[in-house]
Amino acid sequence: MKQRYLIIIGLITLFLAPLVLPTFQITLLNYIGLYALVVLGLVLLTGVGGMTSFGQAAFVGLGAYATAYITTTEQLPEWLSWTAGSPWAGLLVGILLTAVVALFLGAVTLKLSGHYLPLGTIAWGISLYYLFGTMSSMGGHTGISGLPSLNIFGISLDKGEKIYYLIWAILMVAIWITSNLLNSREGRAIRALKGGQLMAESMGINTFRSKMVIFLISAIFAALSGWLYAHTQRFVNPTPFGLQMGIDYLFMALIGGAASVWGALLGAGVLTMLKQWLQDFLPLIMGGSGQYETIVLGLLIIFMMQRAPGGLWLILVKLTPVSWRNQHRIKVDTSAADLPRQALPKKGDLLLEARHVTRRFGGLVANNNMSLQLHAGEVLALIGPNGAGKSTMFNQLSAVDSPSDGEVLFLNQSLSNKTSRQVAQMGMSRTFQHVKLLPTMSALENVALGAHMRGKKGVLNALFHLERDEEQRLLKEAQYQLNRVGLGDHLHTEAGSLSLGQQRILEIARALCSDPCVLLLDEPAAGLRHKEKQALAGLLKKLRAEGLAILLVEHDMDFVMNLVDRIVVMEFGEKIAEGLPEEIQTNPAVLEAYLGGAE
């Protein structure tokens, strides 16, 4: 059975549910739909983007209180008089208010890292919660009652079984647009956040923008849930918008699968039903009233995080036949138009230059008066014993770090005050000493990340599936680069299941996908078998012949000597020799510094 048939059956079941289920069960389904909408935002923010938020309940409150104020206040301020007390105007005001608040809080909070980020979300979540309770215009802790029911085409949604259809229709649309987003160029940029900011920025991705996008979308989903909640209950008070509910939303995401779109629905359903069941039966077992369900749920969450960190949805997916899972494979349209390519500089043109670069870390001088040049159609090796300062120099050249003195020029432009993302956009691409891939993404998707800068379609196009032509061009380019480096048979293989040598080759394919003129390789042959090294050397020679400039830091001297045009040797942060491979092999200073201590 194909997945689309299961979806059709599920939609038919949802449609028929109010016709056969009792009112209480419909009420539970309404709550599940409302919760799932919030958790869907957490899938983007926490599961995919790697940013833990405890404050989503506060955004639910913004949506709920905005429409409550609009629809129940007898004398609205003049600047809100246009709303005429309409719940639909309340939706618009709630979304706009939430977007403004989210942009402000995101600008402040998303710059935090580590444990400071979730602590920051707790802080503003609690602040908004107490704001709801202390504003007399919002009814204080007593709340606001008398909200009108929603009305669509003259039909009043004044009962649970009526508003049920609106709740689940909105949820299905939200799931659809979220799936569209994640399966797009913008979605890959969002997923790249988990691979580390350095890797993503080096692919030309504006990581702060990507964070703001998913923070804003998750906040709007929460506000939409709050609007629906307010007109379902027709009453709001601060209680459902506090920190405890924010924690519950995170629990739902963890149970269902924090990185799974459909896991949001599964997690919301499981936790809601389980909590209801525990509230009914635990008092009978324990012989008294109390929040026993909270204790049991806490223990279950700990058990799940240990045994099933990917959530229940991932377990269900693994139980399905392989043929079903293969339906999710990305299809590449080989008839799509090729991406435009930049003309490579003429052979011998100076592309990258370091002029008297010195880098100090306090009293430690990691690089001292380092100079080197890299020309088009040349392979240059940077070698030296452990602690020579090669990695620091590599970071200066790629704009990850800035020199204390001296300067680095790329295409005759100084890299001072430029970010690694800006340098990537200029035509420089790189790999990493420690492989930085997204292990659960396919090889094809990992390589397509390298083409991020070569696409233009934005978030709105991705949400509504309007970027398919461009997406196919990017995927075709990724497939071409994988074939180019000899990994064409692994298009749909998860990157994490490839050997270390294959992962390094995959990084090179990703770097080539950006169409660079300069390629910086950090130990590309590490972990490769003999035949893989031969294939890599053949590839680099081919790229050199095409006019690409390549700088590499490498351990394997046999690999270096048989490949490169020139070598720069470092020791204690300084250049001690530069020349042809045969000159370096006989240089007394190199022999003294390097032999027996080579990396």
PDB file of N, CA, C and O in Angstrom, residues 102-170:
ATOM      1  N   ALA A 102       7.721  38.034  18.214  1.00  0.00           N
ATOM      2  CA  ALA A 102       8.665  36.959  17.899  1.00  0.00           C
ATOM      3  C   ALA A 102       9.935  37.515  17.267  1.00  0.00           C
ATOM      4  O   ALA A 102      11.040  37.048  17.565  1.00  0.00           O
ATOM      5  N   LEU A 103       9.787  38.509  16.387  1.00  0.00           N
ATOM      6  CA  LEU A 103      10.975  39.103  15.762  1.00  0.00           C
ATOM      7  C   LEU A 103      11.858  39.778  16.810  1.00  0.00           C
ATOM      8  O   LEU A 103      13.086  39.668  16.770  1.00  0.00           O
ATOM      9  N   PHE A 104      11.213  40.474  17.755  1.00  0.00           N
ATOM     10  CA  PHE A 104      11.983  41.127  18.822  1.00  0.00           C
ATOM     11  C   PHE A 104      12.660  40.097  19.724  1.00  0.00           C
ATOM     12  O   PHE A 104      13.868  40.164  19.979  1.00  0.00           O
ATOM     13  N   LEU A 105      11.880  39.123  20.201  1.00  0.00           N
ATOM     14  CA  LEU A 105      12.441  38.115  21.104  1.00  0.00           C
ATOM     15  C   LEU A 105      13.481  37.253  20.392  1.00  0.00           C
ATOM     16  O   LEU A 105      14.496  36.877  20.987  1.00  0.00           O
ATOM     17  N   GLY A 106      13.239  36.955  19.116  1.00  0.00           N
ATOM     18  CA  GLY A 106      14.202  36.169  18.360  1.00  0.00           C
ATOM     19  C   GLY A 106      15.512  36.909  18.190  1.00  0.00           C
ATOM     20  O   GLY A 106      16.598  36.315  18.296  1.00  0.00           O
ATOM     21  N   ALA A 107      15.434  38.205  17.899  1.00  0.00           N
ATOM     22  CA  ALA A 107      16.654  39.002  17.727  1.00  0.00           C
ATOM     23  C   ALA A 107      17.502  38.995  18.987  1.00  0.00           C
ATOM     24  O   ALA A 107      18.735  39.048  18.932  1.00  0.00           O
ATOM     25  N   VAL A 108      16.830  38.929  20.148  1.00  0.00           N
ATOM     26  CA  VAL A 108      17.542  38.921  21.432  1.00  0.00           C
ATOM     27  C   VAL A 108      17.965  37.503  21.827  1.00  0.00           C
ATOM     28  O   VAL A 108      19.117  37.256  22.194  1.00  0.00           O
ATOM     29  N   THR A 109      17.037  36.557  21.702  1.00  0.00           N
ATOM     30  CA  THR A 109      17.240  35.219  22.248  1.00  0.00           C
ATOM     31  C   THR A 109      18.117  34.339  21.370  1.00  0.00           C
ATOM     32  O   THR A 109      18.950  33.575  21.875  1.00  0.00           O
ATOM     33  N   LEU A 110      17.937  34.417  20.059  1.00  0.00           N
ATOM     34  CA  LEU A 110      18.606  33.471  19.172  1.00  0.00           C
ATOM     35  C   LEU A 110      20.106  33.722  19.048  1.00  0.00           C
ATOM     36  O   LEU A 110      20.823  32.917  18.450  1.00  0.00           O
ATOM     37  N   LYS A 111      20.565  34.822  19.592  1.00  0.00           N
ATOM     38  CA  LYS A 111      22.009  35.052  19.625  1.00  0.00           C
ATOM     39  C   LYS A 111      22.666  34.290  20.776  1.00  0.00           C
ATOM     40  O   LYS A 111      23.894  34.197  20.845  1.00  0.00           O
ATOM     41  N   LEU A 112      21.839  33.771  21.681  1.00  0.00           N
ATOM     42  CA  LEU A 112      22.360  32.968  22.788  1.00  0.00           C
ATOM     43  C   LEU A 112      22.675  31.561  22.296  1.00  0.00           C
ATOM     44  O   LEU A 112      22.124  31.092  21.306  1.00  0.00           O
ATOM     45  N   SER A 113      23.542  30.876  22.983  1.00  0.00           N
ATOM     46  CA  SER A 113      23.895  29.508  22.609  1.00  0.00           C
ATOM     47  C   SER A 113      23.989  28.652  23.860  1.00  0.00           C
ATOM     48  O   SER A 113      23.969  29.147  24.989  1.00  0.00           O
ATOM     49  N   GLY A 114      24.086  27.341  23.649  1.00  0.00           N
ATOM     50  CA  GLY A 114      24.198  26.421  24.768  1.00  0.00           C
ATOM     51  C   GLY A 114      22.960  26.465  25.649  1.00  0.00           C
ATOM     52  O   GLY A 114      21.839  26.614  25.175  1.00  0.00           O
ATOM     53  N   HIS A 115      23.170  26.359  26.963  1.00  0.00           N
ATOM     54  CA  HIS A 115      22.038  26.338  27.885  1.00  0.00           C
ATOM     55  C   HIS A 115      21.408  27.708  28.060  1.00  0.00           C
ATOM     56  O   HIS A 115      20.309  27.826  28.601  1.00  0.00           O
ATOM     57  N   TYR A 116      22.072  28.769  27.592  1.00  0.00           N
ATOM     58  CA  TYR A 116      21.506  30.109  27.733  1.00  0.00           C
ATOM     59  C   TYR A 116      20.266  30.294  26.862  1.00  0.00           C
ATOM     60  O   TYR A 116      19.367  31.062  27.215  1.00  0.00           O
ATOM     61  N   LEU A 117      20.211  29.602  25.712  1.00  0.00           N
ATOM     62  CA  LEU A 117      19.060  29.744  24.826  1.00  0.00           C
ATOM     63  C   LEU A 117      17.762  29.242  25.472  1.00  0.00           C
ATOM     64  O   LEU A 117      16.788  29.996  25.557  1.00  0.00           O
ATOM     65  N   PRO A 118      17.701  27.987  25.954  1.00  0.00           N
ATOM     66  CA  PRO A 118      16.452  27.566  26.614  1.00  0.00           C
ATOM     67  C   PRO A 118      16.133  28.387  27.857  1.00  0.00           C
ATOM     68  O   PRO A 118      14.953  28.646  28.149  1.00  0.00           O
ATOM     69  N   LEU A 119      17.166  28.805  28.607  1.00  0.00           N
ATOM     70  CA  LEU A 119      16.906  29.669  29.769  1.00  0.00           C
ATOM     71  C   LEU A 119      16.289  30.989  29.331  1.00  0.00           C
ATOM     72  O   LEU A 119      15.405  31.529  30.008  1.00  0.00           O
ATOM     73  N   GLY A 120      16.744  31.502  28.190  1.00  0.00           N
ATOM     74  CA  GLY A 120      16.171  32.742  27.662  1.00  0.00           C
ATOM     75  C   GLY A 120      14.711  32.576  27.291  1.00  0.00           C
ATOM     76  O   GLY A 120      13.884  33.461  27.563  1.00  0.00           O
ATOM     77  N   THR A 121      14.363  31.435  26.693  1.00  0.00           N
ATOM     78  CA  THR A 121      12.954  31.200  26.331  1.00  0.00           C
ATOM     79  C   THR A 121      12.089  31.042  27.577  1.00  0.00           C
ATOM     80  O   THR A 121      10.920  31.443  27.574  1.00  0.00           O
ATOM     81  N   ILE A 122      12.641  30.453  28.633  1.00  0.00           N
ATOM     82  CA  ILE A 122      11.902  30.353  29.894  1.00  0.00           C
ATOM     83  C   ILE A 122      11.618  31.754  30.445  1.00  0.00           C
ATOM     84  O   ILE A 122      10.510  32.053  30.901  1.00  0.00           O
ATOM     85  N   ALA A 123      12.635  32.620  30.351  1.00  0.00           N
ATOM     86  CA  ALA A 123      12.501  33.968  30.906  1.00  0.00           C
ATOM     87  C   ALA A 123      11.382  34.743  30.226  1.00  0.00           C
ATOM     88  O   ALA A 123      10.496  35.295  30.886  1.00  0.00           O
ATOM     89  N   TRP A 124      11.395  34.785  28.871  1.00  0.00           N
ATOM     90  CA  TRP A 124      10.337  35.576  28.234  1.00  0.00           C
ATOM     91  C   TRP A 124       8.995  34.853  28.255  1.00  0.00           C
ATOM     92  O   TRP A 124       7.940  35.492  28.223  1.00  0.00           O
ATOM     93  N   GLY A 125       9.002  33.527  28.343  1.00  0.00           N
ATOM     94  CA  GLY A 125       7.750  32.796  28.475  1.00  0.00           C
ATOM     95  C   GLY A 125       7.045  33.129  29.776  1.00  0.00           C
ATOM     96  O   GLY A 125       5.827  33.378  29.806  1.00  0.00           O
ATOM     97  N   ILE A 126       7.811  33.146  30.875  1.00  0.00           N
ATOM     98  CA  ILE A 126       7.243  33.499  32.186  1.00  0.00           C
ATOM     99  C   ILE A 126       6.792  34.960  32.189  1.00  0.00           C
ATOM    100  O   ILE A 126       5.732  35.297  32.733  1.00  0.00           O
ATOM    101  N   SER A 127       7.584  35.840  31.558  1.00  0.00           N
ATOM    102  CA  SER A 127       7.237  37.267  31.530  1.00  0.00           C
ATOM    103  C   SER A 127       5.900  37.495  30.835  1.00  0.00           C
ATOM    104  O   SER A 127       5.047  38.241  31.332  1.00  0.00           O
ATOM    105  N   LEU A 128       5.695  36.853  29.688  1.00  0.00           N
ATOM    106  CA  LEU A 128       4.418  37.020  28.977  1.00  0.00           C
ATOM    107  C   LEU A 128       3.261  36.417  29.772  1.00  0.00           C
ATOM    108  O   LEU A 128       2.151  36.964  29.784  1.00  0.00           O
ATOM    109  N   TYR A 129       3.526  35.295  30.433  1.00  0.00           N
ATOM    110  CA  TYR A 129       2.482  34.659  31.235  1.00  0.00           C
ATOM    111  C   TYR A 129       1.990  35.608  32.332  1.00  0.00           C
ATOM    112  O   TYR A 129       0.780  35.802  32.529  1.00  0.00           O
ATOM    113  N   TYR A 130       2.927  36.233  33.047  1.00  0.00           N
ATOM    114  CA  TYR A 130       2.525  37.153  34.121  1.00  0.00           C
ATOM    115  C   TYR A 130       1.931  38.440  33.560  1.00  0.00           C
ATOM    116  O   TYR A 130       1.089  39.071  34.199  1.00  0.00           O
ATOM    117  N   LEU A 131       2.335  38.812  32.348  1.00  0.00           N
ATOM    118  CA  LEU A 131       1.736  39.981  31.720  1.00  0.00           C
ATOM    119  C   LEU A 131       0.252  39.741  31.462  1.00  0.00           C
ATOM    120  O   LEU A 131      -0.580  40.620  31.708  1.00  0.00           O
ATOM    121  N   PHE A 132      -0.083  38.538  30.987  1.00  0.00           N
ATOM    122  CA  PHE A 132      -1.491  38.206  30.756  1.00  0.00           C
ATOM    123  C   PHE A 132      -2.301  38.311  32.055  1.00  0.00           C
ATOM    124  O   PHE A 132      -3.452  38.762  32.048  1.00  0.00           O
ATOM    125  N   GLY A 133      -1.695  37.899  33.157  1.00  0.00           N
ATOM    126  CA  GLY A 133      -2.419  37.848  34.418  1.00  0.00           C
ATOM    127  C   GLY A 133      -2.524  39.164  35.144  1.00  0.00           C
ATOM    128  O   GLY A 133      -3.376  39.323  36.030  1.00  0.00           O
ATOM    129  N   THR A 134      -1.679  40.123  34.822  1.00  0.00           N
ATOM    130  CA  THR A 134      -1.664  41.381  35.569  1.00  0.00           C
ATOM    131  C   THR A 134      -2.348  42.526  34.843  1.00  0.00           C
ATOM    132  O   THR A 134      -2.652  43.553  35.467  1.00  0.00           O
ATOM    133  N   MET A 135      -2.615  42.385  33.551  1.00  0.00           N
ATOM    134  CA  MET A 135      -3.267  43.461  32.800  1.00  0.00           C
ATOM    135  C   MET A 135      -4.775  43.414  33.042  1.00  0.00           C
ATOM    136  O   MET A 135      -5.448  42.439  32.696  1.00  0.00           O
ATOM    137  N   SER A 136      -5.300  44.481  33.636  1.00  0.00           N
ATOM    138  CA  SER A 136      -6.734  44.527  33.945  1.00  0.00           C
ATOM    139  C   SER A 136      -7.575  44.508  32.672  1.00  0.00           C
ATOM    140  O   SER A 136      -8.701  43.983  32.661  1.00  0.00           O
ATOM    141  N   SER A 137      -7.063  45.085  31.597  1.00  0.00           N
ATOM    142  CA  SER A 137      -7.805  45.085  30.333  1.00  0.00           C
ATOM    143  C   SER A 137      -7.942  43.687  29.766  1.00  0.00           C
ATOM    144  O   SER A 137      -8.790  43.446  28.892  1.00  0.00           O
ATOM    145  N   MET A 138      -7.116  42.750  30.244  1.00  0.00           N
ATOM    146  CA  MET A 138      -7.182  41.372  29.797  1.00  0.00           C
ATOM    147  C   MET A 138      -7.873  40.474  30.819  1.00  0.00           C
ATOM    148  O   MET A 138      -7.799  39.250  30.740  1.00  0.00           O
ATOM    149  N   GLY A 139      -8.499  41.088  31.809  1.00  0.00           N
ATOM    150  CA  GLY A 139      -9.258  40.313  32.776  1.00  0.00           C
ATOM    151  C   GLY A 139      -8.454  39.761  33.919  1.00  0.00           C
ATOM    152  O   GLY A 139      -8.999  39.027  34.768  1.00  0.00           O
ATOM    153  N   GLY A 140      -7.162  40.090  33.993  1.00  0.00           N
ATOM    154  CA  GLY A 140      -6.322  39.582  35.071  1.00  0.00           C
ATOM    155  C   GLY A 140      -6.299  38.061  35.086  1.00  0.00           C
ATOM    156  O   GLY A 140      -6.413  37.402  34.052  1.00  0.00           O
ATOM    157  N   HIS A 141      -6.164  37.489  36.278  1.00  0.00           N
ATOM    158  CA  HIS A 141      -6.149  36.032  36.408  1.00  0.00           C
ATOM    159  C   HIS A 141      -7.539  35.416  36.241  1.00  0.00           C
ATOM    160  O   HIS A 141      -7.659  34.215  36.043  1.00  0.00           O
ATOM    161  N   THR A 142      -8.557  36.270  36.334  1.00  0.00           N
ATOM    162  CA  THR A 142      -9.925  35.773  36.126  1.00  0.00           C
ATOM    163  C   THR A 142     -10.152  35.421  34.664  1.00  0.00           C
ATOM    164  O   THR A 142     -10.840  34.454  34.333  1.00  0.00           O
ATOM    165  N   GLY A 143      -9.569  36.212  33.783  1.00  0.00           N
ATOM    166  CA  GLY A 143      -9.675  35.929  32.361  1.00  0.00           C
ATOM    167  C   GLY A 143     -10.781  36.693  31.674  1.00  0.00           C
ATOM    168  O   GLY A 143     -11.413  37.595  32.253  1.00  0.00           O
ATOM    169  N   ILE A 144     -11.038  36.343  30.425  1.00  0.00           N
ATOM    170  CA  ILE A 144     -12.045  36.993  29.591  1.00  0.00           C
ATOM    171  C   ILE A 144     -13.043  35.937  29.130  1.00  0.00           C
ATOM    172  O   ILE A 144     -12.650  34.888  28.606  1.00  0.00           O
ATOM    173  N   SER A 145     -14.316  36.214  29.304  1.00  0.00           N
ATOM    174  CA  SER A 145     -15.348  35.271  28.869  1.00  0.00           C
ATOM    175  C   SER A 145     -16.227  35.930  27.818  1.00  0.00           C
ATOM    176  O   SER A 145     -16.097  37.115  27.508  1.00  0.00           O
ATOM    177  N   GLY A 146     -17.144  35.152  27.282  1.00  0.00           N
ATOM    178  CA  GLY A 146     -18.101  35.691  26.320  1.00  0.00           C
ATOM    179  C   GLY A 146     -17.563  35.875  24.929  1.00  0.00           C
ATOM    180  O   GLY A 146     -18.095  36.689  24.156  1.00  0.00           O
ATOM    181  N   LEU A 147     -16.516  35.146  24.546  1.00  0.00           N
ATOM    182  CA  LEU A 147     -16.011  35.247  23.183  1.00  0.00           C
ATOM    183  C   LEU A 147     -17.044  34.674  22.213  1.00  0.00           C
ATOM    184  O   LEU A 147     -17.693  33.664  22.520  1.00  0.00           O
ATOM    185  N   PRO A 148     -17.206  35.273  21.051  1.00  0.00           N
ATOM    186  CA  PRO A 148     -18.181  34.747  20.088  1.00  0.00           C
ATOM    187  C   PRO A 148     -17.638  33.494  19.404  1.00  0.00           C
ATOM    188  O   PRO A 148     -16.440  33.252  19.356  1.00  0.00           O
ATOM    189  N   SER A 149     -18.546  32.708  18.891  1.00  0.00           N
ATOM    190  CA  SER A 149     -18.127  31.549  18.099  1.00  0.00           C
ATOM    191  C   SER A 149     -17.747  32.015  16.703  1.00  0.00           C
ATOM    192  O   SER A 149     -18.165  33.081  16.241  1.00  0.00           O
ATOM    193  N   LEU A 150     -16.934  31.235  16.035  1.00  0.00           N
ATOM    194  CA  LEU A 150     -16.536  31.556  14.668  1.00  0.00           C
ATOM    195  C   LEU A 150     -17.706  31.290  13.724  1.00  0.00           C
ATOM    196  O   LEU A 150     -18.569  30.443  13.987  1.00  0.00           O
ATOM    197  N   ASN A 151     -17.685  32.022  12.626  1.00  0.00           N
ATOM    198  CA  ASN A 151     -18.748  31.881  11.637  1.00  0.00           C
ATOM    199  C   ASN A 151     -18.126  31.827  10.252  1.00  0.00           C
ATOM    200  O   ASN A 151     -17.382  32.729   9.862  1.00  0.00           O
ATOM    201  N   ILE A 152     -18.424  30.770   9.496  1.00  0.00           N
ATOM    202  CA  ILE A 152     -17.891  30.602   8.143  1.00  0.00           C
ATOM    203  C   ILE A 152     -19.041  30.391   7.175  1.00  0.00           C
ATOM    204  O   ILE A 152     -19.827  29.439   7.329  1.00  0.00           O
ATOM    205  N   PHE A 153     -19.164  31.307   6.216  1.00  0.00           N
ATOM    206  CA  PHE A 153     -20.216  31.219   5.193  1.00  0.00           C
ATOM    207  C   PHE A 153     -21.602  31.039   5.838  1.00  0.00           C
ATOM    208  O   PHE A 153     -22.427  30.250   5.373  1.00  0.00           O
ATOM    209  N   GLY A 154     -21.792  31.775   6.925  1.00  0.00           N
ATOM    210  CA  GLY A 154     -23.089  31.722   7.579  1.00  0.00           C
ATOM    211  C   GLY A 154     -23.290  30.553   8.513  1.00  0.00           C
ATOM    212  O   GLY A 154     -24.339  30.423   9.143  1.00  0.00           O
ATOM    213  N   ILE A 155     -22.279  29.681   8.617  1.00  0.00           N
ATOM    214  CA  ILE A 155     -22.387  28.518   9.511  1.00  0.00           C
ATOM    215  C   ILE A 155     -21.673  28.852  10.815  1.00  0.00           C
ATOM    216  O   ILE A 155     -20.482  29.180  10.832  1.00  0.00           O
ATOM    217  N   SER A 156     -22.389  28.782  11.919  1.00  0.00           N
ATOM    218  CA  SER A 156     -21.815  29.078  13.226  1.00  0.00           C
ATOM    219  C   SER A 156     -21.098  27.831  13.775  1.00  0.00           C
ATOM    220  O   SER A 156     -21.702  26.764  13.899  1.00  0.00           O
ATOM    221  N   LEU A 157     -19.816  27.995  14.091  1.00  0.00           N
ATOM    222  CA  LEU A 157     -19.024  26.886  14.644  1.00  0.00           C
ATOM    223  C   LEU A 157     -19.107  26.951  16.169  1.00  0.00           C
ATOM    224  O   LEU A 157     -18.107  27.115  16.869  1.00  0.00           O
ATOM    225  N   ASP A 158     -20.317  26.784  16.677  1.00  0.00           N
ATOM    226  CA  ASP A 158     -20.544  26.972  18.105  1.00  0.00           C
ATOM    227  C   ASP A 158     -20.472  25.681  18.907  1.00  0.00           C
ATOM    228  O   ASP A 158     -20.689  25.685  20.115  1.00  0.00           O
ATOM    229  N   LYS A 159     -20.204  24.566  18.248  1.00  0.00           N
ATOM    230  CA  LYS A 159     -20.080  23.289  18.934  1.00  0.00           C
ATOM    231  C   LYS A 159     -18.759  22.619  18.559  1.00  0.00           C
ATOM    232  O   LYS A 159     -18.198  22.875  17.491  1.00  0.00           O
ATOM    233  N   GLY A 160     -18.297  21.739  19.434  1.00  0.00           N
ATOM    234  CA  GLY A 160     -17.022  21.079  19.218  1.00  0.00           C
ATOM    235  C   GLY A 160     -16.947  20.316  17.913  1.00  0.00           C
ATOM    236  O   GLY A 160     -15.917  20.331  17.220  1.00  0.00           O
ATOM    237  N   GLU A 161     -18.057  19.625  17.564  1.00  0.00           N
ATOM    238  CA  GLU A 161     -18.027  18.827  16.339  1.00  0.00           C
ATOM    239  C   GLU A 161     -18.049  19.693  15.080  1.00  0.00           C
ATOM    240  O   GLU A 161     -17.761  19.208  13.980  1.00  0.00           O
ATOM    241  N   LYS A 162     -18.398  20.986  15.228  1.00  0.00           N
ATOM    242  CA  LYS A 162     -18.368  21.893  14.076  1.00  0.00           C
ATOM    243  C   LYS A 162     -16.990  22.534  13.899  1.00  0.00           C
ATOM    244  O   LYS A 162     -16.449  22.561  12.800  1.00  0.00           O
ATOM    245  N   ILE A 163     -16.439  23.073  14.992  1.00  0.00           N
ATOM    246  CA  ILE A 163     -15.125  23.710  14.881  1.00  0.00           C
ATOM    247  C   ILE A 163     -14.027  22.671  14.677  1.00  0.00           C
ATOM    248  O   ILE A 163     -12.921  22.980  14.240  1.00  0.00           O
ATOM    249  N   TYR A 164     -14.347  21.414  14.963  1.00  0.00           N
ATOM    250  CA  TYR A 164     -13.425  20.302  14.739  1.00  0.00           C
ATOM    251  C   TYR A 164     -12.867  20.330  13.319  1.00  0.00           C
ATOM    252  O   TYR A 164     -11.663  20.175  13.100  1.00  0.00           O
ATOM    253  N   TYR A 165     -13.737  20.533  12.349  1.00  0.00           N
ATOM    254  CA  TYR A 165     -13.296  20.493  10.951  1.00  0.00           C
ATOM    255  C   TYR A 165     -12.332  21.635  10.638  1.00  0.00           C
ATOM    256  O   TYR A 165     -11.370  21.458   9.880  1.00  0.00           O
ATOM    257  N   LEU A 166     -12.564  22.806  11.210  1.00  0.00           N
ATOM    258  CA  LEU A 166     -11.663  23.939  10.979  1.00  0.00           C
ATOM    259  C   LEU A 166     -10.302  23.676  11.615  1.00  0.00           C
ATOM    260  O   LEU A 166      -9.255  23.939  10.999  1.00  0.00           O
ATOM    261  N   ILE A 167     -10.313  23.169  12.847  1.00  0.00           N
ATOM    262  CA  ILE A 167      -9.053  22.886  13.542  1.00  0.00           C
ATOM    263  C   ILE A 167      -8.202  21.910  12.727  1.00  0.00           C
ATOM    264  O   ILE A 167      -7.014  22.155  12.475  1.00  0.00           O
ATOM    265  N   TRP A 168      -8.815  20.816  12.288  1.00  0.00           N
ATOM    266  CA  TRP A 168      -8.034  19.789  11.598  1.00  0.00           C
ATOM    267  C   TRP A 168      -7.686  20.190  10.164  1.00  0.00           C
ATOM    268  O   TRP A 168      -6.644  19.770   9.634  1.00  0.00           O
ATOM    269  N   ALA A 169      -8.520  21.007   9.542  1.00  0.00           N
ATOM    270  CA  ALA A 169      -8.169  21.510   8.205  1.00  0.00           C
ATOM    271  C   ALA A 169      -6.939  22.408   8.284  1.00  0.00           C
ATOM    272  O   ALA A 169      -6.004  22.299   7.464  1.00  0.00           O
ATOM    273  N   ILE A 170      -6.920  23.297   9.281  1.00  0.00           N
ATOM    274  CA  ILE A 170      -5.758  24.186   9.456  1.00  0.00           C
ATOM    275  C   ILE A 170      -4.518  23.375   9.792  1.00  0.00           C
ATOM    276  O   ILE A 170      -3.421  23.641   9.281  1.00  0.00           O
TER     277      ILE A 170
END
